[in-house]
mmCIF file of N, CA, C and O in Angstrom:
data_model
loop_
_atom_site.group_PDB
_atom_site.id
_atom_site.type_symbol
_atom_site.label_atom_id
_atom_site.label_comp_id
_atom_site.label_asym_id
_atom_site.label_seq_id
_atom_site.Cartn_x
_atom_site.Cartn_y
_atom_site.Cartn_z
ATOM 1 N N MET A 1 -2.954 -15.708 13.478
ATOM 2 C CA MET A 1 -3.214 -14.627 14.408
ATOM 3 C C MET A 1 -4.603 -14.838 15.012
ATOM 4 O O MET A 1 -5.562 -15.065 14.290
ATOM 5 N N PRO A 2 -4.755 -14.728 16.337
ATOM 6 C CA PRO A 2 -6.057 -14.945 16.956
ATOM 7 C C PRO A 2 -7.032 -13.832 16.606
ATOM 8 O O PRO A 2 -6.637 -12.704 16.314
ATOM 9 N N TYR A 3 -8.283 -14.175 16.682
ATOM 10 C CA TYR A 3 -9.338 -13.209 16.392
ATOM 11 C C TYR A 3 -9.438 -12.214 17.538
ATOM 12 O O TYR A 3 -9.618 -12.604 18.681
ATOM 13 N N ALA A 4 -9.276 -10.935 17.252
ATOM 14 C CA ALA A 4 -9.235 -9.926 18.309
ATOM 15 C C ALA A 4 -10.298 -8.846 18.157
ATOM 16 O O ALA A 4 -10.275 -7.877 18.885
ATOM 17 N N ALA A 5 -11.202 -9.013 17.219
ATOM 18 C CA ALA A 5 -12.210 -7.972 17.018
ATOM 19 C C ALA A 5 -13.287 -8.069 18.078
ATOM 20 O O ALA A 5 -13.710 -9.145 18.444
ATOM 21 N N THR A 6 -13.691 -6.932 18.559
ATOM 22 C CA THR A 6 -14.840 -6.864 19.429
ATOM 23 C C THR A 6 -15.685 -5.708 18.934
ATOM 24 O O THR A 6 -15.349 -4.546 19.141
ATOM 25 N N PHE A 7 -16.740 -6.051 18.237
ATOM 26 C CA PHE A 7 -17.667 -5.032 17.758
ATOM 27 C C PHE A 7 -18.636 -4.740 18.891
ATOM 28 O O PHE A 7 -19.181 -5.658 19.494
ATOM 29 N N THR A 8 -18.825 -3.469 19.187
ATOM 30 C CA THR A 8 -19.693 -3.084 20.284
ATOM 31 C C THR A 8 -20.924 -2.359 19.746
ATOM 32 O O THR A 8 -20.864 -1.717 18.699
ATOM 33 N N PRO A 9 -22.027 -2.465 20.480
ATOM 34 C CA PRO A 9 -23.229 -1.746 20.043
ATOM 35 C C PRO A 9 -22.930 -0.266 19.885
ATOM 36 O O PRO A 9 -21.995 0.264 20.488
ATOM 37 N N GLU A 10 -23.730 0.384 19.096
ATOM 38 C CA GLU A 10 -23.508 1.791 18.772
ATOM 39 C C GLU A 10 -23.296 2.628 20.025
ATOM 40 O O GLU A 10 -24.128 2.641 20.916
ATOM 41 N N ALA A 11 -22.171 3.308 20.064
ATOM 42 C CA ALA A 11 -21.871 4.201 21.170
ATOM 43 C C ALA A 11 -21.879 5.654 20.696
ATOM 44 O O ALA A 11 -21.846 6.560 21.509
ATOM 45 N N LEU A 12 -21.888 5.833 19.381
ATOM 46 C CA LEU A 12 -21.880 7.166 18.784
ATOM 47 C C LEU A 12 -23.113 7.356 17.904
ATOM 48 O O LEU A 12 -23.565 6.419 17.266
ATOM 49 N N THR A 13 -23.591 8.566 17.858
ATOM 50 C CA THR A 13 -24.652 8.908 16.914
ATOM 51 C C THR A 13 -24.015 9.475 15.657
ATOM 52 O O THR A 13 -22.833 9.866 15.667
ATOM 53 N N ARG A 14 -24.775 9.578 14.597
ATOM 54 C CA ARG A 14 -24.251 10.163 13.360
ATOM 55 C C ARG A 14 -23.853 11.620 13.599
ATOM 56 O O ARG A 14 -22.824 12.079 13.100
ATOM 57 N N ALA A 15 -24.635 12.346 14.385
ATOM 58 C CA ALA A 15 -24.308 13.743 14.666
ATOM 59 C C ALA A 15 -22.967 13.857 15.397
ATOM 60 O O ALA A 15 -22.170 14.757 15.102
ATOM 61 N N GLU A 16 -22.699 12.934 16.331
ATOM 62 C CA GLU A 16 -21.424 12.945 17.050
ATOM 63 C C GLU A 16 -20.265 12.633 16.104
ATOM 64 O O GLU A 16 -19.209 13.261 16.179
ATOM 65 N N VAL A 17 -20.458 11.661 15.210
ATOM 66 C CA VAL A 17 -19.414 11.315 14.245
ATOM 67 C C VAL A 17 -19.158 12.494 13.320
ATOM 68 O O VAL A 17 -18.002 12.867 13.072
ATOM 69 N N ASP A 18 -20.216 13.116 12.818
ATOM 70 C CA ASP A 18 -20.067 14.256 11.911
ATOM 71 C C ASP A 18 -19.330 15.420 12.571
ATOM 72 O O ASP A 18 -18.643 16.187 11.894
ATOM 73 N N ALA A 19 -19.446 15.552 13.897
ATOM 74 C CA ALA A 19 -18.827 16.666 14.620
ATOM 75 C C ALA A 19 -17.375 16.380 15.018
ATOM 76 O O ALA A 19 -16.667 17.301 15.444
ATOM 77 N N LYS A 20 -16.910 15.139 14.866
ATOM 78 C CA LYS A 20 -15.540 14.782 15.260
ATOM 79 C C LYS A 20 -14.522 15.506 14.389
ATOM 80 O O LYS A 20 -14.686 15.601 13.178
ATOM 81 N N ARG A 21 -13.457 15.979 15.002
ATOM 82 C CA ARG A 21 -12.367 16.627 14.284
ATOM 83 C C ARG A 21 -11.232 15.627 14.139
ATOM 84 O O ARG A 21 -11.004 14.804 15.023
ATOM 85 N N GLY A 22 -10.526 15.692 13.031
ATOM 86 C CA GLY A 22 -9.395 14.809 12.790
ATOM 87 C C GLY A 22 -9.819 13.507 12.134
ATOM 88 O O GLY A 22 -10.973 13.327 11.748
ATOM 89 N N PRO A 23 -8.870 12.581 12.000
ATOM 90 C CA PRO A 23 -9.150 11.308 11.340
ATOM 91 C C PRO A 23 -9.834 10.311 12.279
ATOM 92 O O PRO A 23 -9.666 10.374 13.498
ATOM 93 N N MET A 24 -10.610 9.406 11.685
ATOM 94 C CA MET A 24 -11.268 8.343 12.436
ATOM 95 C C MET A 24 -11.683 7.253 11.454
ATOM 96 O O MET A 24 -12.008 7.541 10.303
ATOM 97 N N VAL A 25 -11.662 6.008 11.908
ATOM 98 C CA VAL A 25 -12.133 4.881 11.105
ATOM 99 C C VAL A 25 -13.283 4.216 11.839
ATOM 100 O O VAL A 25 -13.169 3.869 13.016
ATOM 101 N N LEU A 26 -14.396 4.065 11.144
ATOM 102 C CA LEU A 26 -15.518 3.278 11.643
ATOM 103 C C LEU A 26 -15.476 1.948 10.916
ATOM 104 O O LEU A 26 -15.415 1.914 9.683
ATOM 105 N N GLU A 27 -15.495 0.856 11.661
ATOM 106 C CA GLU A 27 -15.518 -0.477 11.064
ATOM 107 C C GLU A 27 -16.830 -1.131 11.463
ATOM 108 O O GLU A 27 -17.072 -1.405 12.641
ATOM 109 N N PHE A 28 -17.688 -1.363 10.486
ATOM 110 C CA PHE A 28 -19.000 -1.963 10.734
ATOM 111 C C PHE A 28 -18.928 -3.466 10.507
ATOM 112 O O PHE A 28 -18.385 -3.920 9.502
ATOM 113 N N GLY A 29 -19.497 -4.234 11.425
ATOM 114 C CA GLY A 29 -19.513 -5.689 11.312
ATOM 115 C C GLY A 29 -20.141 -6.304 12.547
ATOM 116 O O GLY A 29 -20.840 -5.627 13.307
ATOM 117 N N THR A 30 -19.894 -7.588 12.751
ATOM 118 C CA THR A 30 -20.368 -8.282 13.947
ATOM 119 C C THR A 30 -19.277 -9.247 14.415
ATOM 120 O O THR A 30 -18.386 -9.610 13.645
ATOM 121 N N ASN A 31 -19.375 -9.654 15.658
ATOM 122 C CA ASN A 31 -18.395 -10.584 16.218
ATOM 123 C C ASN A 31 -18.500 -11.973 15.597
ATOM 124 O O ASN A 31 -17.528 -12.705 15.567
ATOM 125 N N TRP A 32 -19.672 -12.349 15.101
ATOM 126 C CA TRP A 32 -19.867 -13.704 14.563
ATOM 127 C C TRP A 32 -19.659 -13.791 13.051
ATOM 128 O O TRP A 32 -19.680 -14.878 12.482
ATOM 129 N N CYS A 33 -19.423 -12.683 12.384
ATOM 130 C CA CYS A 33 -19.291 -12.651 10.926
ATOM 131 C C CYS A 33 -17.956 -13.237 10.472
ATOM 132 O O CYS A 33 -16.889 -12.772 10.885
ATOM 133 N N GLY A 34 -18.009 -14.247 9.622
ATOM 134 C CA GLY A 34 -16.790 -14.860 9.099
ATOM 135 C C GLY A 34 -15.931 -13.900 8.294
ATOM 136 O O GLY A 34 -14.703 -13.932 8.374
ATOM 137 N N TRP A 35 -16.568 -13.054 7.482
ATOM 138 C CA TRP A 35 -15.824 -12.062 6.703
ATOM 139 C C TRP A 35 -15.100 -11.091 7.636
ATOM 140 O O TRP A 35 -13.956 -10.699 7.379
ATOM 141 N N CYS A 36 -15.788 -10.687 8.711
ATOM 142 C CA CYS A 36 -15.197 -9.756 9.681
ATOM 143 C C CYS A 36 -14.007 -10.400 10.378
ATOM 144 O O CYS A 36 -12.952 -9.773 10.532
ATOM 145 N N ARG A 37 -14.178 -11.632 10.767
ATOM 146 C CA ARG A 37 -13.094 -12.360 11.433
ATOM 147 C C ARG A 37 -11.896 -12.524 10.498
ATOM 148 O O ARG A 37 -10.755 -12.350 10.907
ATOM 149 N N GLY A 38 -12.161 -12.830 9.238
ATOM 150 C CA GLY A 38 -11.089 -13.019 8.267
ATOM 151 C C GLY A 38 -10.333 -11.745 7.956
ATOM 152 O O GLY A 38 -9.146 -11.778 7.604
ATOM 153 N N ALA A 39 -10.987 -10.603 8.078
ATOM 154 C CA ALA A 39 -10.344 -9.316 7.761
ATOM 155 C C ALA A 39 -9.470 -8.794 8.901
ATOM 156 O O ALA A 39 -8.602 -7.947 8.669
ATOM 157 N N GLN A 40 -9.662 -9.301 10.102
ATOM 158 C CA GLN A 40 -8.965 -8.726 11.255
ATOM 159 C C GLN A 40 -7.438 -8.744 11.152
ATOM 160 O O GLN A 40 -6.802 -7.751 11.510
ATOM 161 N N PRO A 41 -6.816 -9.820 10.684
ATOM 162 C CA PRO A 41 -5.353 -9.759 10.547
ATOM 163 C C PRO A 41 -4.902 -8.628 9.615
ATOM 164 O O PRO A 41 -3.891 -7.966 9.881
ATOM 165 N N HIS A 42 -5.666 -8.376 8.560
ATOM 166 C CA HIS A 42 -5.339 -7.293 7.624
ATOM 167 C C HIS A 42 -5.515 -5.928 8.303
ATOM 168 O O HIS A 42 -4.689 -5.030 8.132
ATOM 169 N N VAL A 43 -6.602 -5.783 9.032
ATOM 170 C CA VAL A 43 -6.873 -4.513 9.721
ATOM 171 C C VAL A 43 -5.780 -4.244 10.745
ATOM 172 O O VAL A 43 -5.210 -3.152 10.794
ATOM 173 N N GLN A 44 -5.471 -5.240 11.550
ATOM 174 C CA GLN A 44 -4.444 -5.077 12.583
ATOM 175 C C GLN A 44 -3.087 -4.772 11.965
ATOM 176 O O GLN A 44 -2.364 -3.890 12.436
ATOM 177 N N ALA A 45 -2.734 -5.473 10.904
ATOM 178 C CA ALA A 45 -1.447 -5.241 10.243
ATOM 179 C C ALA A 45 -1.376 -3.840 9.643
ATOM 180 O O ALA A 45 -0.331 -3.176 9.726
ATOM 181 N N ALA A 46 -2.473 -3.378 9.056
ATOM 182 C CA ALA A 46 -2.487 -2.045 8.439
ATOM 183 C C ALA A 46 -2.287 -0.958 9.484
ATOM 184 O O ALA A 46 -1.512 -0.015 9.268
ATOM 185 N N PHE A 47 -2.966 -1.070 10.620
ATOM 186 C CA PHE A 47 -2.805 -0.065 11.661
ATOM 187 C C PHE A 47 -1.382 -0.107 12.222
ATOM 188 O O PHE A 47 -0.786 0.936 12.475
ATOM 189 N N ALA A 48 -0.827 -1.290 12.381
ATOM 190 C CA ALA A 48 0.550 -1.421 12.865
ATOM 191 C C ALA A 48 1.531 -0.840 11.847
ATOM 192 O O ALA A 48 2.459 -0.120 12.197
ATOM 193 N N GLN A 49 1.312 -1.150 10.564
ATOM 194 C CA GLN A 49 2.176 -0.666 9.483
ATOM 195 C C GLN A 49 2.116 0.855 9.382
ATOM 196 O O GLN A 49 3.133 1.507 9.181
ATOM 197 N N ALA A 50 0.924 1.407 9.517
ATOM 198 C CA ALA A 50 0.752 2.852 9.399
ATOM 199 C C ALA A 50 1.356 3.578 10.602
ATOM 200 O O ALA A 50 1.695 4.761 10.506
ATOM 201 N N GLY A 51 1.479 2.876 11.725
ATOM 202 C CA GLY A 51 2.045 3.491 12.921
ATOM 203 C C GLY A 51 1.274 4.721 13.346
ATOM 204 O O GLY A 51 1.848 5.716 13.766
ATOM 205 N N THR A 52 -0.013 4.652 13.236
ATOM 206 C CA THR A 52 -0.853 5.810 13.496
ATOM 207 C C THR A 52 -1.708 5.584 14.735
ATOM 208 O O THR A 52 -1.972 4.453 15.123
ATOM 209 N N ASP A 53 -2.138 6.665 15.320
ATOM 210 C CA ASP A 53 -3.040 6.564 16.462
ATOM 211 C C ASP A 53 -4.448 7.027 16.070
ATOM 212 O O ASP A 53 -5.186 7.572 16.879
ATOM 213 N N VAL A 54 -4.808 6.796 14.820
ATOM 214 C CA VAL A 54 -6.141 7.139 14.333
ATOM 215 C C VAL A 54 -7.168 6.341 15.138
ATOM 216 O O VAL A 54 -7.052 5.123 15.259
ATOM 217 N N PRO A 55 -8.161 7.022 15.700
ATOM 218 C CA PRO A 55 -9.205 6.295 16.427
ATOM 219 C C PRO A 55 -9.906 5.297 15.502
ATOM 220 O O PRO A 55 -10.257 5.620 14.367
ATOM 221 N N HIS A 56 -10.085 4.086 15.998
ATOM 222 C CA HIS A 56 -10.677 2.986 15.235
ATOM 223 C C HIS A 56 -11.844 2.450 16.052
ATOM 224 O O HIS A 56 -11.646 1.841 17.099
ATOM 225 N N VAL A 57 -13.060 2.699 15.582
ATOM 226 C CA VAL A 57 -14.260 2.314 16.315
ATOM 227 C C VAL A 57 -14.926 1.156 15.588
ATOM 228 O O VAL A 57 -15.323 1.286 14.426
ATOM 229 N N LYS A 58 -15.045 0.021 16.275
ATOM 230 C CA LYS A 58 -15.690 -1.161 15.710
ATOM 231 C C LYS A 58 -17.157 -1.134 16.140
ATOM 232 O O LYS A 58 -17.460 -1.280 17.320
ATOM 233 N N VAL A 59 -18.037 -0.927 15.170
ATOM 234 C CA VAL A 59 -19.455 -0.748 15.441
ATOM 235 C C VAL A 59 -20.221 -2.003 15.051
ATOM 236 O O VAL A 59 -20.201 -2.408 13.889
ATOM 237 N N GLU A 60 -20.901 -2.597 16.024
ATOM 238 C CA GLU A 60 -21.753 -3.749 15.734
ATOM 239 C C GLU A 60 -22.915 -3.267 14.868
ATOM 240 O O GLU A 60 -23.603 -2.317 15.210
ATOM 241 N N ASP A 61 -23.104 -3.931 13.749
ATOM 242 C CA ASP A 61 -24.099 -3.498 12.785
ATOM 243 C C ASP A 61 -25.182 -4.556 12.648
ATOM 244 O O ASP A 61 -25.006 -5.699 13.050
ATOM 245 N N GLY A 62 -26.291 -4.172 12.078
ATOM 246 C CA GLY A 62 -27.394 -5.089 11.831
ATOM 247 C C GLY A 62 -28.665 -4.315 11.563
ATOM 248 O O GLY A 62 -28.671 -3.083 11.573
ATOM 249 N N PRO A 63 -29.755 -5.037 11.323
ATOM 250 C CA PRO A 63 -31.025 -4.376 11.052
ATOM 251 C C PRO A 63 -31.402 -3.406 12.171
ATOM 252 O O PRO A 63 -31.264 -3.724 13.348
ATOM 253 N N GLY A 64 -31.822 -2.239 11.774
ATOM 254 C CA GLY A 64 -32.273 -1.245 12.734
ATOM 255 C C GLY A 64 -31.165 -0.469 13.418
ATOM 256 O O GLY A 64 -31.433 0.381 14.253
ATOM 257 N N ARG A 65 -29.926 -0.745 13.071
ATOM 258 C CA ARG A 65 -28.808 0.004 13.662
ATOM 259 C C ARG A 65 -28.630 1.285 12.853
ATOM 260 O O ARG A 65 -28.262 1.245 11.681
ATOM 261 N N ARG A 66 -28.915 2.393 13.471
ATOM 262 C CA ARG A 66 -28.989 3.665 12.756
ATOM 263 C C ARG A 66 -27.677 4.135 12.150
ATOM 264 O O ARG A 66 -27.666 4.683 11.047
ATOM 265 N N LEU A 67 -26.580 3.968 12.864
ATOM 266 C CA LEU A 67 -25.323 4.495 12.344
ATOM 267 C C LEU A 67 -24.932 3.790 11.045
ATOM 268 O O LEU A 67 -24.573 4.434 10.057
ATOM 269 N N GLY A 68 -25.019 2.475 11.032
ATOM 270 C CA GLY A 68 -24.716 1.725 9.810
ATOM 271 C C GLY A 68 -25.655 2.085 8.668
ATOM 272 O O GLY A 68 -25.241 2.203 7.518
ATOM 273 N N ARG A 69 -26.942 2.264 8.985
ATOM 274 C CA ARG A 69 -27.902 2.628 7.944
ATOM 275 C C ARG A 69 -27.593 4.017 7.394
ATOM 276 O O ARG A 69 -27.752 4.271 6.203
ATOM 277 N N SER A 70 -27.133 4.931 8.261
ATOM 278 C CA SER A 70 -26.855 6.291 7.789
ATOM 279 C C SER A 70 -25.676 6.318 6.815
ATOM 280 O O SER A 70 -25.575 7.227 5.999
ATOM 281 N N TYR A 71 -24.806 5.300 6.882
ATOM 282 C CA TYR A 71 -23.678 5.189 5.946
ATOM 283 C C TYR A 71 -23.980 4.222 4.802
ATOM 284 O O TYR A 71 -23.122 3.977 3.965
ATOM 285 N N GLY A 72 -25.174 3.668 4.764
ATOM 286 C CA GLY A 72 -25.540 2.768 3.672
ATOM 287 C C GLY A 72 -24.780 1.450 3.695
ATOM 288 O O GLY A 72 -24.558 0.851 2.642
ATOM 289 N N VAL A 73 -24.390 0.988 4.871
ATOM 290 C CA VAL A 73 -23.642 -0.262 4.996
ATOM 291 C C VAL A 73 -24.539 -1.435 4.628
ATOM 292 O O VAL A 73 -25.653 -1.562 5.132
ATOM 293 N N ARG A 74 -24.044 -2.298 3.728
ATOM 294 C CA ARG A 74 -24.800 -3.472 3.291
ATOM 295 C C ARG A 74 -24.023 -4.767 3.484
ATOM 296 O O ARG A 74 -24.614 -5.819 3.632
ATOM 297 N N LEU A 75 -22.702 -4.697 3.404
ATOM 298 C CA LEU A 75 -21.853 -5.881 3.568
ATOM 299 C C LEU A 75 -20.856 -5.626 4.687
ATOM 300 O O LEU A 75 -20.442 -4.489 4.920
ATOM 301 N N TRP A 76 -20.432 -6.694 5.325
ATOM 302 C CA TRP A 76 -19.456 -6.607 6.420
ATOM 303 C C TRP A 76 -18.170 -7.294 6.038
ATOM 304 O O TRP A 76 -18.215 -8.274 5.309
ATOM 305 N N PRO A 77 -17.075 -6.878 6.569
ATOM 306 C CA PRO A 77 -16.901 -5.594 7.234
ATOM 307 C C PRO A 77 -16.846 -4.453 6.221
ATOM 308 O O PRO A 77 -16.414 -4.632 5.093
ATOM 309 N N THR A 78 -17.327 -3.320 6.659
ATOM 310 C CA THR A 78 -17.184 -2.086 5.893
ATOM 311 C C THR A 78 -16.400 -1.116 6.754
ATOM 312 O O THR A 78 -16.782 -0.860 7.896
ATOM 313 N N LEU A 79 -15.300 -0.619 6.218
ATOM 314 C CA LEU A 79 -14.485 0.373 6.913
ATOM 315 C C LEU A 79 -14.730 1.722 6.255
ATOM 316 O O LEU A 79 -14.575 1.865 5.034
ATOM 317 N N VAL A 80 -15.140 2.696 7.068
ATOM 318 C CA VAL A 80 -15.395 4.050 6.591
ATOM 319 C C VAL A 80 -14.303 4.940 7.181
ATOM 320 O O VAL A 80 -14.152 5.026 8.403
ATOM 321 N N PHE A 81 -13.532 5.574 6.315
ATOM 322 C CA PHE A 81 -12.404 6.409 6.712
ATOM 323 C C PHE A 81 -12.857 7.866 6.673
ATOM 324 O O PHE A 81 -13.276 8.362 5.626
ATOM 325 N N LEU A 82 -12.781 8.518 7.816
ATOM 326 C CA LEU A 82 -13.317 9.867 7.969
ATOM 327 C C LEU A 82 -12.220 10.860 8.312
ATOM 328 O O LEU A 82 -11.245 10.526 8.984
ATOM 329 N N ARG A 83 -12.423 12.085 7.873
ATOM 330 C CA ARG A 83 -11.561 13.211 8.252
ATOM 331 C C ARG A 83 -12.486 14.371 8.561
ATOM 332 O O ARG A 83 -13.285 14.780 7.701
ATOM 333 N N ASP A 84 -12.429 14.863 9.796
ATOM 334 C CA ASP A 84 -13.291 15.961 10.254
ATOM 335 C C ASP A 84 -14.767 15.648 9.997
ATOM 336 O O ASP A 84 -15.536 16.503 9.557
ATOM 337 N N GLY A 85 -15.159 14.403 10.253
ATOM 338 C CA GLY A 85 -16.548 13.990 10.139
ATOM 339 C C GLY A 85 -17.023 13.668 8.736
ATOM 340 O O GLY A 85 -18.141 13.204 8.543
ATOM 341 N N ALA A 86 -16.178 13.891 7.731
ATOM 342 C CA ALA A 86 -16.563 13.649 6.335
ATOM 343 C C ALA A 86 -15.903 12.366 5.831
ATOM 344 O O ALA A 86 -14.730 12.108 6.105
ATOM 345 N N GLU A 87 -16.660 11.574 5.076
ATOM 346 C CA GLU A 87 -16.126 10.335 4.514
ATOM 347 C C GLU A 87 -15.115 10.662 3.422
ATOM 348 O O GLU A 87 -15.411 11.388 2.480
ATOM 349 N N VAL A 88 -13.918 10.088 3.558
ATOM 350 C CA VAL A 88 -12.846 10.273 2.584
ATOM 351 C C VAL A 88 -12.687 9.023 1.736
ATOM 352 O O VAL A 88 -12.396 9.093 0.546
ATOM 353 N N ASP A 89 -12.869 7.860 2.356
ATOM 354 C CA ASP A 89 -12.687 6.589 1.667
ATOM 355 C C ASP A 89 -13.544 5.537 2.337
ATOM 356 O O ASP A 89 -13.997 5.720 3.475
ATOM 357 N N ARG A 90 -13.736 4.414 1.630
ATOM 358 C CA ARG A 90 -14.523 3.303 2.149
ATOM 359 C C ARG A 90 -13.985 2.019 1.541
ATOM 360 O O ARG A 90 -13.707 1.959 0.353
ATOM 361 N N LEU A 91 -13.853 1.007 2.378
ATOM 362 C CA LEU A 91 -13.457 -0.320 1.910
ATOM 363 C C LEU A 91 -14.492 -1.327 2.395
ATOM 364 O O LEU A 91 -14.833 -1.348 3.576
ATOM 365 N N VAL A 92 -14.947 -2.140 1.475
ATOM 366 C CA VAL A 92 -15.905 -3.199 1.809
ATOM 367 C C VAL A 92 -15.196 -4.529 1.605
ATOM 368 O O VAL A 92 -14.663 -4.801 0.535
ATOM 369 N N ARG A 93 -15.169 -5.329 2.667
ATOM 370 C CA ARG A 93 -14.499 -6.629 2.657
ATOM 371 C C ARG A 93 -13.068 -6.524 2.125
ATOM 372 O O ARG A 93 -12.715 -7.149 1.113
ATOM 373 N N PRO A 94 -12.236 -5.745 2.801
ATOM 374 C CA PRO A 94 -10.855 -5.569 2.338
ATOM 375 C C PRO A 94 -10.118 -6.901 2.277
ATOM 376 O O PRO A 94 -10.321 -7.772 3.123
ATOM 377 N N GLN A 95 -9.268 -7.046 1.269
ATOM 378 C CA GLN A 95 -8.562 -8.297 1.019
ATOM 379 C C GLN A 95 -7.106 -8.270 1.452
ATOM 380 O O GLN A 95 -6.417 -9.281 1.345
ATOM 381 N N GLY A 96 -6.616 -7.114 1.915
ATOM 382 C CA GLY A 96 -5.224 -7.049 2.310
ATOM 383 C C GLY A 96 -4.926 -5.806 3.120
ATOM 384 O O GLY A 96 -5.669 -4.825 3.079
ATOM 385 N N ALA A 97 -3.813 -5.852 3.845
ATOM 386 C CA ALA A 97 -3.418 -4.728 4.689
ATOM 387 C C ALA A 97 -3.034 -3.503 3.874
ATOM 388 O O ALA A 97 -3.236 -2.371 4.316
ATOM 389 N N ALA A 98 -2.494 -3.712 2.673
ATOM 390 C CA ALA A 98 -2.009 -2.583 1.870
ATOM 391 C C ALA A 98 -3.120 -1.597 1.542
ATOM 392 O O ALA A 98 -2.931 -0.376 1.667
ATOM 393 N N GLU A 99 -4.279 -2.088 1.125
ATOM 394 C CA GLU A 99 -5.368 -1.166 0.767
ATOM 395 C C GLU A 99 -5.887 -0.413 1.990
ATOM 396 O O GLU A 99 -6.264 0.753 1.895
ATOM 397 N N ILE A 100 -5.868 -1.065 3.142
ATOM 398 C CA ILE A 100 -6.304 -0.403 4.373
ATOM 399 C C ILE A 100 -5.280 0.664 4.763
ATOM 400 O O ILE A 100 -5.636 1.787 5.117
ATOM 401 N N ALA A 101 -3.999 0.322 4.684
ATOM 402 C CA ALA A 101 -2.932 1.275 5.019
ATOM 403 C C ALA A 101 -2.972 2.489 4.091
ATOM 404 O O ALA A 101 -2.754 3.630 4.546
ATOM 405 N N GLN A 102 -3.269 2.275 2.819
ATOM 406 C CA GLN A 102 -3.362 3.401 1.883
ATOM 407 C C GLN A 102 -4.503 4.337 2.272
ATOM 408 O O GLN A 102 -4.353 5.564 2.242
ATOM 409 N N ALA A 103 -5.644 3.774 2.649
ATOM 410 C CA ALA A 103 -6.783 4.596 3.066
ATOM 411 C C ALA A 103 -6.464 5.335 4.366
ATOM 412 O O ALA A 103 -6.826 6.507 4.521
ATOM 413 N N LEU A 104 -5.763 4.668 5.269
ATOM 414 C CA LEU A 104 -5.336 5.341 6.498
ATOM 415 C C LEU A 104 -4.431 6.522 6.168
ATOM 416 O O LEU A 104 -4.543 7.595 6.773
ATOM 417 N N GLY A 105 -3.546 6.348 5.205
ATOM 418 C CA GLY A 105 -2.663 7.438 4.783
ATOM 419 C C GLY A 105 -3.430 8.621 4.236
ATOM 420 O O GLY A 105 -3.053 9.770 4.471
ATOM 421 N N ARG A 106 -4.507 8.344 3.523
ATOM 422 C CA ARG A 106 -5.301 9.444 2.949
ATOM 423 C C ARG A 106 -5.981 10.288 4.026
ATOM 424 O O ARG A 106 -6.146 11.492 3.849
ATOM 425 N N ILE A 107 -6.388 9.676 5.133
ATOM 426 C CA ILE A 107 -7.039 10.483 6.167
ATOM 427 C C ILE A 107 -6.014 11.070 7.138
ATOM 428 O O ILE A 107 -6.271 12.095 7.755
ATOM 429 N N SER A 108 -4.865 10.441 7.268
ATOM 430 C CA SER A 108 -3.831 10.936 8.183
ATOM 431 C C SER A 108 -3.081 12.117 7.591
ATOM 432 O O SER A 108 -2.653 13.006 8.317
ATOM 433 N N ASP A 109 -2.923 12.148 6.274
ATOM 434 C CA ASP A 109 -2.138 13.182 5.604
ATOM 435 C C ASP A 109 -2.964 14.404 5.223
ATOM 436 O O ASP A 109 -2.417 15.402 4.790
ATOM 437 N N ALA A 110 -4.262 14.272 5.326
ATOM 438 C CA ALA A 110 -5.133 15.359 4.835
ATOM 439 C C ALA A 110 -4.965 16.618 5.655
ATOM 440 O O ALA A 110 -4.534 16.650 6.752
#
């Protein structure tokens, strides 16, 4: 499967994320990160398997990036699963679509 991730510079502030209603996934990483690239087939498969329209925001992370620091992100990719602005689950360097799909289920069913 081709690499399809495009991490973009921060477009949301922590206050905006905290104020969001409903489910959302923040995925922290970079376009050049090998771990991030390797996780993309799993991420894509999980979202397809879940059949959900949960917003999925790929946030470019790095030193001085406030949103990632506010979530304590240290390794990439880190997926933060949110419901009504509150963290429900977190996966760091996910190894398969199943664990991502399970976390998606937890925020979609809440």
